[in-house]
Amino acid sequence: MSRRDWYLATNGIVLAWIVAALVAVGVHRFVDQPLWLLVHVPLLGAATAAILIWSQHFADTLLRRPASGGRLSLGVRLGLHTAGAAMVVAGVLVAATPLVVAGASVVAVAILAHGVIIVLQSRKALPTRFGPLARYYVAASAVFVLGIGAGVALAAYPSLADRLVTAHLVLNAYGWIGLTVLGTLVLLWPTVLHARIPPTADAAARRGLPVLVVGILIAASGPLFDVRVLLAVGMAVWLGGAGLLAAEGWREARKMPPATFAGWSLAAGFVWLVASAIVLGVQAVLVSEWATLRNGYLVMLGPLVVGFGVQVLTGALSYLLPVVALGSPAAAKAGAEALDTAAAFRVTAFNGALLLYLLPVPSLVRVLLSVVAVGVVVAFLVLAIRAVVVGRRVRRSEGADPDRTGRVSIGMPLAAPPPAQPRRGRAVMAAVGLLALSVTAGVVADPAAAGIAIAARNESVVATGNTTEVTVTVQGMRFDSPVIEVPYGDRLVVIFENTGTDVHDLTFANGVRTQRLAPGESETINAGIIGRDLEAWCSIAGHRQMGMELMFHVLGAPAGVADSDDHADMEMGSDEVAGDAAADVDLQREPADDFESAAAALTPARPEAVHRVTLRVEEVVAEIAPGVSQARWTFGGTAPGPVLRGRVGDRFEITLVNDGTIGHSIDFHAGALAPDGPMRTIAPGESLTYVFTAAKAGIWMYHCSTMPMSMHIANGMFGAVIIDPPDLTPVDREYLLVQGELYLGAQGDTGHAQKIASQTPDLVAFNGSADQYVHRPLEAGAGDRVRVWVLDAGPNTPTSFHVVGGQFDTVYREGAYALRAGDPGGSQALALEPAQGGFVELVFPEPGDYPFVTHRMSDAEKGARGVFRIE
C-alpha cells in the first residue's frame, strides 16, 4: 500500500467515527441514550484515532526518524484503539460495566504503547530544532492512562462518581487531547497560515509543556483529594501554559491572518478550549459540591466536544489530508480548494449556532441550531470525499512523474504567499441569515415557548356542504400521522381510536375535544367547518411534550387566509392554563391554624420477613404552600407516598391499584429484577403485583415510571423504601425528609410540563410542602442523637442537606458509611443527586432552633428548609 493510500485508509477510520458521532446525535433526539455517548464517540473515537495517526506522523517529521515497526506498529495501535473504543460504546449501550472496563483497558494499552514507541523513537533520533515537541505526545499518553484509570475507578467506586468524572474530564480533555493539540499547533498553525515560524516558538513550546502538565496534575488532584480550590488553581496554571503558546500564535496570525477553513477552524477551536477551561475553573471556585460542579459543567460539554474537538479535528484534516495523502502539489492544491469550499459560511454558521445554542432559547430553536451545526459537519465529510476524488483525478492526469515543485512540508512556509482570497462578506452574511432564520422559525413554530402569546381571530368561512371524515390512531406516544389534509370549507369529523397503551384524548385548538379514552376505546367528534390550519394534541399532562401533536392542514384556502393561530395561549404542555399559581406563592405567609405538616418521624422496621402492602393511585388536590394548591398524582393519597421499611433479606409484595384517570406504573429501586412485567403501565381500574427481595441496604426511591417520567415524578408519584443496614444502632429520634421539586401550573391544576422539561421549579420542598417544617418544627431534646434519612426524589435537582449549627458525626450515603461516630472528622452536608439517598446523625449540644436546608441555597429559598426545635 502506498503512503497516500495508507493515510486515506487510516483517516477513513476517523471519518467513520465522525459519522458514528452524527448518528449518536440523531438517535439521541428519539431514544433515551446516555449523554456520555455524545461526548465519548467524538472524543474517545474520532479525536483519539486522529491523534494516533497524526501525532505519529508529526513525530516522524519532527524527529526525522521513523518509529519502530513503521506502519505495522501504528496499524496495531489503531486496531487496538478501534476495538477498545467500540467495546466501551457497546458496553454503555447494553449497560455492561465489565465490557466498558475491558474496552477502556484495551484503549489504555494502545495509548501507552503509543507513548513508549515515541520515547524510543526520540532516543534514537538526532537533535532537531522542534524534536522536543514530541514530548507533548509522550506527556499526553501518560496523562491519558491516568484519565482511563479515573474512568475505570467509576465502576469500583460509584459513590465517588462526581469527583472521578471531573478528574477523568480534566485528564482526558485538557491532558490527552489538549496537550496533543497544543503541541501540534506550534508547527501546524504557522504552516496553515503560510507564515514563517518565529525564532521564539520552540522556546515557548519548551517552557509551556511543564506548565501545562503541572496544571493538569494539580487540577486532577482537586477532585481526587476532595479539594475544589486545587481544581481552580490547576486550571489557572494550565491556562498560563496555553497562554504562552497562544502569544506565539497571535504574533504569527497578526503577520498572516487565517484565510482558510483550516485556519479559522483551528483558531475557533482553540478559543472554545480556553473558554471551557475558564468556565471549569470559575465553577470550581463558586460551587460548594462536586455534584453541583458536575451538573453545571454539563453546560460546557457542548462547546468542549463540538466547539473544540470537532472543529480542531475538521480544521486539521482540511489541511493535512490534501498535503499528506494526495501525492503531488497540484493534487494537494485541488483537494485543498475542494475542502475550502464555502469556508467562511461554514465556520460562521457552525460557531454562531453553537453560541446561540448556549443562550436561553426555546427547545425548537435549539433543535434547528443543532441541524445547522450537524449540517456543517456533514458538509465536511462530503467535501473530504470530494477532495480525495478531485485530488486523485489530478494526480492521475500528471502521470508517473508529477511536478514536485511547490511541495509543502509541515513546519515550512510556501515559497510565496497564497493568492488573494475573494471577499467573504456575502458568505458571512448568508450564514448570519441562516442562523436568524433558524431562530425565527423556531419561535414562530412554538411562540408560547418563547413567551409570545398569539391572539386568536375568528373569520367567516364559506362552507362547501361537504364532510371530510378521517380516523386518527395512536402509535406509542405519537399519532399515526403528523399532518392530515382537509379541503377548505369542509366539515371535519374525526374518529379518534386509542390504539395505544395509555389513556389519551384529542384536543383541538378551536376548543373542541374528546373525552379521555382508555386503550381500545374510540370516539367520533365534529371539529367544525375548517377555514384554516388547525392544531390538535393530547392534553393529558406531559403527553404533548412527548410528541402527541398533529396538524389538520387546509387545502385550497382563498388567498390571504393565514395559517392557524387558533392555538392562542395554548402553551405546550400547559394546555388551557388559565393562570400560573407561581404568582400566588408567598413563603412569608403563615399557614392556617389547622395546618398539619406531613409526618416525618420514622418508626422502626417491623419484624416480619414478608411485607404485604397495597398502594392505590389517587388523584388529589393538595396545598403545597400557604394559599397554593395543585392537583397531585399520588401513591396512597400523599406525595411522597407511604414509607416502606424492612431489613436485608425481607420480601416485599406490593399490590398497585390504579384508581386514577390515566395510566400509571411503579418502579422500586430497592429490588433487582427484569422491569418488563412488574413496571408496566396499567390503565385506570387495573392492578398488578410487584414482588422483590431486598438484597441491599440503603434508602431507595420508588416512583411511577410511565412516560413522561419527569412529569409523573414531579406531580407527586414517588416515595421511599428504607432497608436498614445490618449494624444500624438505635437512636433517640429518627426522621425522613424526601426532597422534591414543584413546577406549578394553574391553581388546582397539575404541574407545568414545560417548566419540568426546562428544569425551572417554582418551589422545592421536603415531604411535599414548601417550608412546612419552618412553621411546624421537628422536635428533639438537647443531647439526643438524631438520625435524619434524606432522599432526593428529583426529578431534576440535586440536594446538599445541611443543619445550621449542627455537625454530622455519622454519614451514610448510597449504601455505605462515609463517616462513623468516633471518627476524628465530621461532616457538614450530605450531597445527593436525584434518586440518591442516605442518612446523617448528629447530637444537638444545647436547646434552641436549628434550621435545616439544602445548601443549594436558591432551592432552600424556594421552600427546601425547616427547623429542628431542641428543648
PDB file of N, CA and C in Angstrom, residues 611-659:
ATOM      1  N   HIS A 611     -43.460  -8.372  53.734  1.00  0.00           N
ATOM      2  CA  HIS A 611     -44.242  -7.142  53.868  1.00  0.00           C
ATOM      3  C   HIS A 611     -45.241  -7.085  52.717  1.00  0.00           C
ATOM      4  N   ARG A 612     -46.529  -7.133  53.050  1.00  0.00           N
ATOM      5  CA  ARG A 612     -47.574  -7.064  52.039  1.00  0.00           C
ATOM      6  C   ARG A 612     -48.266  -5.700  52.136  1.00  0.00           C
ATOM      7  N   VAL A 613     -48.194  -4.934  51.052  1.00  0.00           N
ATOM      8  CA  VAL A 613     -48.705  -3.563  51.059  1.00  0.00           C
ATOM      9  C   VAL A 613     -49.520  -3.337  49.792  1.00  0.00           C
ATOM     10  N   THR A 614     -50.636  -2.632  49.926  1.00  0.00           N
ATOM     11  CA  THR A 614     -51.421  -2.203  48.772  1.00  0.00           C
ATOM     12  C   THR A 614     -51.255  -0.695  48.609  1.00  0.00           C
ATOM     13  N   LEU A 615     -50.815  -0.288  47.447  1.00  0.00           N
ATOM     14  CA  LEU A 615     -50.679   1.127  47.119  1.00  0.00           C
ATOM     15  C   LEU A 615     -51.736   1.479  46.075  1.00  0.00           C
ATOM     16  N   ARG A 616     -52.558   2.429  46.384  1.00  0.00           N
ATOM     17  CA  ARG A 616     -53.616   2.857  45.467  1.00  0.00           C
ATOM     18  C   ARG A 616     -53.222   4.198  44.857  1.00  0.00           C
ATOM     19  N   VAL A 617     -53.292   4.276  43.545  1.00  0.00           N
ATOM     20  CA  VAL A 617     -53.075   5.550  42.864  1.00  0.00           C
ATOM     21  C   VAL A 617     -54.287   6.429  43.103  1.00  0.00           C
ATOM     22  N   GLU A 618     -54.063   7.606  43.666  1.00  0.00           N
ATOM     23  CA  GLU A 618     -55.150   8.536  43.949  1.00  0.00           C
ATOM     24  C   GLU A 618     -54.772   9.914  43.414  1.00  0.00           C
ATOM     25  N   GLU A 619     -55.737  10.576  42.802  1.00  0.00           N
ATOM     26  CA  GLU A 619     -55.540  11.941  42.325  1.00  0.00           C
ATOM     27  C   GLU A 619     -56.214  12.889  43.307  1.00  0.00           C
ATOM     28  N   VAL A 620     -55.410  13.746  43.932  1.00  0.00           N
ATOM     29  CA  VAL A 620     -55.919  14.629  44.976  1.00  0.00           C
ATOM     30  C   VAL A 620     -55.478  16.054  44.690  1.00  0.00           C
ATOM     31  N   VAL A 621     -56.168  17.001  45.288  1.00  0.00           N
ATOM     32  CA  VAL A 621     -55.731  18.398  45.270  1.00  0.00           C
ATOM     33  C   VAL A 621     -55.172  18.697  46.649  1.00  0.00           C
ATOM     34  N   ALA A 622     -53.916  19.103  46.693  1.00  0.00           N
ATOM     35  CA  ALA A 622     -53.241  19.301  47.971  1.00  0.00           C
ATOM     36  C   ALA A 622     -52.608  20.683  48.019  1.00  0.00           C
ATOM     37  N   GLU A 623     -52.541  21.222  49.222  1.00  0.00           N
ATOM     38  CA  GLU A 623     -51.855  22.503  49.422  1.00  0.00           C
ATOM     39  C   GLU A 623     -50.359  22.228  49.529  1.00  0.00           C
ATOM     40  N   ILE A 624     -49.588  22.857  48.658  1.00  0.00           N
ATOM     41  CA  ILE A 624     -48.146  22.610  48.652  1.00  0.00           C
ATOM     42  C   ILE A 624     -47.367  23.835  49.149  1.00  0.00           C
ATOM     43  N   ALA A 625     -48.055  24.897  49.456  1.00  0.00           N
ATOM     44  CA  ALA A 625     -47.521  26.091  50.102  1.00  0.00           C
ATOM     45  C   ALA A 625     -48.733  26.887  50.576  1.00  0.00           C
ATOM     46  N   PRO A 626     -48.572  27.757  51.548  1.00  0.00           N
ATOM     47  CA  PRO A 626     -49.737  28.512  52.024  1.00  0.00           C
ATOM     48  C   PRO A 626     -50.451  29.236  50.886  1.00  0.00           C
ATOM     49  N   GLY A 627     -51.727  28.888  50.672  1.00  0.00           N
ATOM     50  CA  GLY A 627     -52.525  29.529  49.641  1.00  0.00           C
ATOM     51  C   GLY A 627     -52.307  29.001  48.240  1.00  0.00           C
ATOM     52  N   VAL A 628     -51.507  27.947  48.076  1.00  0.00           N
ATOM     53  CA  VAL A 628     -51.209  27.400  46.749  1.00  0.00           C
ATOM     54  C   VAL A 628     -51.561  25.920  46.737  1.00  0.00           C
ATOM     55  N   SER A 629     -52.461  25.525  45.819  1.00  0.00           N
ATOM     56  CA  SER A 629     -52.886  24.129  45.713  1.00  0.00           C
ATOM     57  C   SER A 629     -52.605  23.604  44.314  1.00  0.00           C
ATOM     58  N   GLN A 630     -52.292  22.330  44.245  1.00  0.00           N
ATOM     59  CA  GLN A 630     -52.040  21.682  42.971  1.00  0.00           C
ATOM     60  C   GLN A 630     -52.708  20.312  42.953  1.00  0.00           C
ATOM     61  N   ALA A 631     -53.110  19.870  41.759  1.00  0.00           N
ATOM     62  CA  ALA A 631     -53.607  18.505  41.586  1.00  0.00           C
ATOM     63  C   ALA A 631     -52.411  17.571  41.607  1.00  0.00           C
ATOM     64  N   ARG A 632     -52.431  16.606  42.509  1.00  0.00           N
ATOM     65  CA  ARG A 632     -51.287  15.715  42.684  1.00  0.00           C
ATOM     66  C   ARG A 632     -51.683  14.287  42.354  1.00  0.00           C
ATOM     67  N   TRP A 633     -50.800  13.593  41.649  1.00  0.00           N
ATOM     68  CA  TRP A 633     -50.955  12.158  41.435  1.00  0.00           C
ATOM     69  C   TRP A 633     -50.154  11.485  42.540  1.00  0.00           C
ATOM     70  N   THR A 634     -50.763  10.586  43.270  1.00  0.00           N
ATOM     71  CA  THR A 634     -50.103  10.069  44.465  1.00  0.00           C
ATOM     72  C   THR A 634     -50.215   8.555  44.567  1.00  0.00           C
ATOM     73  N   PHE A 635     -49.328   7.991  45.390  1.00  0.00           N
ATOM     74  CA  PHE A 635     -49.472   6.633  45.892  1.00  0.00           C
ATOM     75  C   PHE A 635     -50.043   6.744  47.302  1.00  0.00           C
ATOM     76  N   GLY A 636     -51.279   6.343  47.453  1.00  0.00           N
ATOM     77  CA  GLY A 636     -51.873   6.344  48.775  1.00  0.00           C
ATOM     78  C   GLY A 636     -52.386   7.676  49.252  1.00  0.00           C
ATOM     79  N   GLY A 637     -52.528   8.652  48.380  1.00  0.00           N
ATOM     80  CA  GLY A 637     -53.115   9.934  48.755  1.00  0.00           C
ATOM     81  C   GLY A 637     -52.159  10.980  49.236  1.00  0.00           C
ATOM     82  N   THR A 638     -50.859  10.656  49.340  1.00  0.00           N
ATOM     83  CA  THR A 638     -49.874  11.634  49.790  1.00  0.00           C
ATOM     84  C   THR A 638     -48.678  11.636  48.843  1.00  0.00           C
ATOM     85  N   ALA A 639     -48.013  12.780  48.770  1.00  0.00           N
ATOM     86  CA  ALA A 639     -46.780  12.895  47.997  1.00  0.00           C
ATOM     87  C   ALA A 639     -45.725  13.539  48.902  1.00  0.00           C
ATOM     88  N   PRO A 640     -44.712  12.781  49.312  1.00  0.00           N
ATOM     89  CA  PRO A 640     -44.380  11.424  48.881  1.00  0.00           C
ATOM     90  C   PRO A 640     -45.348  10.376  49.427  1.00  0.00           C
ATOM     91  N   GLY A 641     -45.267   9.173  48.832  1.00  0.00           N
ATOM     92  CA  GLY A 641     -46.151   8.092  49.248  1.00  0.00           C
ATOM     93  C   GLY A 641     -45.694   7.452  50.545  1.00  0.00           C
ATOM     94  N   PRO A 642     -46.390   6.407  50.993  1.00  0.00           N
ATOM     95  CA  PRO A 642     -46.067   5.744  52.265  1.00  0.00           C
ATOM     96  C   PRO A 642     -44.625   5.238  52.300  1.00  0.00           C
ATOM     97  N   VAL A 643     -44.014   5.303  53.472  1.00  0.00           N
ATOM     98  CA  VAL A 643     -42.655   4.801  53.673  1.00  0.00           C
ATOM     99  C   VAL A 643     -42.718   3.295  53.909  1.00  0.00           C
ATOM    100  N   LEU A 644     -41.932   2.549  53.169  1.00  0.00           N
ATOM    101  CA  LEU A 644     -41.798   1.104  53.375  1.00  0.00           C
ATOM    102  C   LEU A 644     -40.449   0.858  54.044  1.00  0.00           C
ATOM    103  N   ARG A 645     -40.440   0.002  55.076  1.00  0.00           N
ATOM    104  CA  ARG A 645     -39.178  -0.214  55.794  1.00  0.00           C
ATOM    105  C   ARG A 645     -39.011  -1.689  56.121  1.00  0.00           C
ATOM    106  N   GLY A 646     -37.801  -2.164  55.987  1.00  0.00           N
ATOM    107  CA  GLY A 646     -37.512  -3.559  56.288  1.00  0.00           C
ATOM    108  C   GLY A 646     -36.029  -3.766  56.490  1.00  0.00           C
ATOM    109  N   ARG A 647     -35.628  -5.041  56.424  1.00  0.00           N
ATOM    110  CA  ARG A 647     -34.225  -5.414  56.624  1.00  0.00           C
ATOM    111  C   ARG A 647     -33.742  -6.194  55.407  1.00  0.00           C
ATOM    112  N   VAL A 648     -32.438  -6.299  55.310  1.00  0.00           N
ATOM    113  CA  VAL A 648     -31.849  -7.067  54.206  1.00  0.00           C
ATOM    114  C   VAL A 648     -32.382  -8.497  54.252  1.00  0.00           C
ATOM    115  N   GLY A 649     -32.866  -8.971  53.120  1.00  0.00           N
ATOM    116  CA  GLY A 649     -33.442 -10.309  53.020  1.00  0.00           C
ATOM    117  C   GLY A 649     -34.951 -10.337  53.104  1.00  0.00           C
ATOM    118  N   ASP A 650     -35.576  -9.237  53.509  1.00  0.00           N
ATOM    119  CA  ASP A 650     -37.038  -9.198  53.580  1.00  0.00           C
ATOM    120  C   ASP A 650     -37.652  -9.247  52.184  1.00  0.00           C
ATOM    121  N   ARG A 651     -38.863  -9.798  52.127  1.00  0.00           N
ATOM    122  CA  ARG A 651     -39.603  -9.908  50.876  1.00  0.00           C
ATOM    123  C   ARG A 651     -40.764  -8.900  50.896  1.00  0.00           C
ATOM    124  N   PHE A 652     -40.905  -8.186  49.810  1.00  0.00           N
ATOM    125  CA  PHE A 652     -41.977  -7.190  49.701  1.00  0.00           C
ATOM    126  C   PHE A 652     -42.940  -7.619  48.597  1.00  0.00           C
ATOM    127  N   GLU A 653     -44.211  -7.681  48.931  1.00  0.00           N
ATOM    128  CA  GLU A 653     -45.266  -7.990  47.965  1.00  0.00           C
ATOM    129  C   GLU A 653     -46.185  -6.778  47.885  1.00  0.00           C
ATOM    130  N   ILE A 654     -46.058  -6.036  46.815  1.00  0.00           N
ATOM    131  CA  ILE A 654     -46.762  -4.769  46.666  1.00  0.00           C
ATOM    132  C   ILE A 654     -47.858  -4.925  45.617  1.00  0.00           C
ATOM    133  N   THR A 655     -49.064  -4.573  45.974  1.00  0.00           N
ATOM    134  CA  THR A 655     -50.165  -4.547  45.013  1.00  0.00           C
ATOM    135  C   THR A 655     -50.449  -3.104  44.643  1.00  0.00           C
ATOM    136  N   LEU A 656     -50.314  -2.795  43.380  1.00  0.00           N
ATOM    137  CA  LEU A 656     -50.594  -1.446  42.878  1.00  0.00           C
ATOM    138  C   LEU A 656     -51.977  -1.447  42.244  1.00  0.00           C
ATOM    139  N   VAL A 657     -52.834  -0.562  42.702  1.00  0.00           N
ATOM    140  CA  VAL A 657     -54.185  -0.424  42.165  1.00  0.00           C
ATOM    141  C   VAL A 657     -54.310   0.978  41.575  1.00  0.00           C
ATOM    142  N   ASN A 658     -54.664   1.056  40.315  1.00  0.00           N
ATOM    143  CA  ASN A 658     -54.770   2.361  39.651  1.00  0.00           C
ATOM    144  C   ASN A 658     -56.200   2.881  39.772  1.00  0.00           C
ATOM    145  N   ASP A 659     -56.413   3.765  40.755  1.00  0.00           N
ATOM    146  CA  ASP A 659     -57.697   4.434  40.915  1.00  0.00           C
ATOM    147  C   ASP A 659     -57.699   5.815  40.263  1.00  0.00           C
TER     148      ASP A 659
END
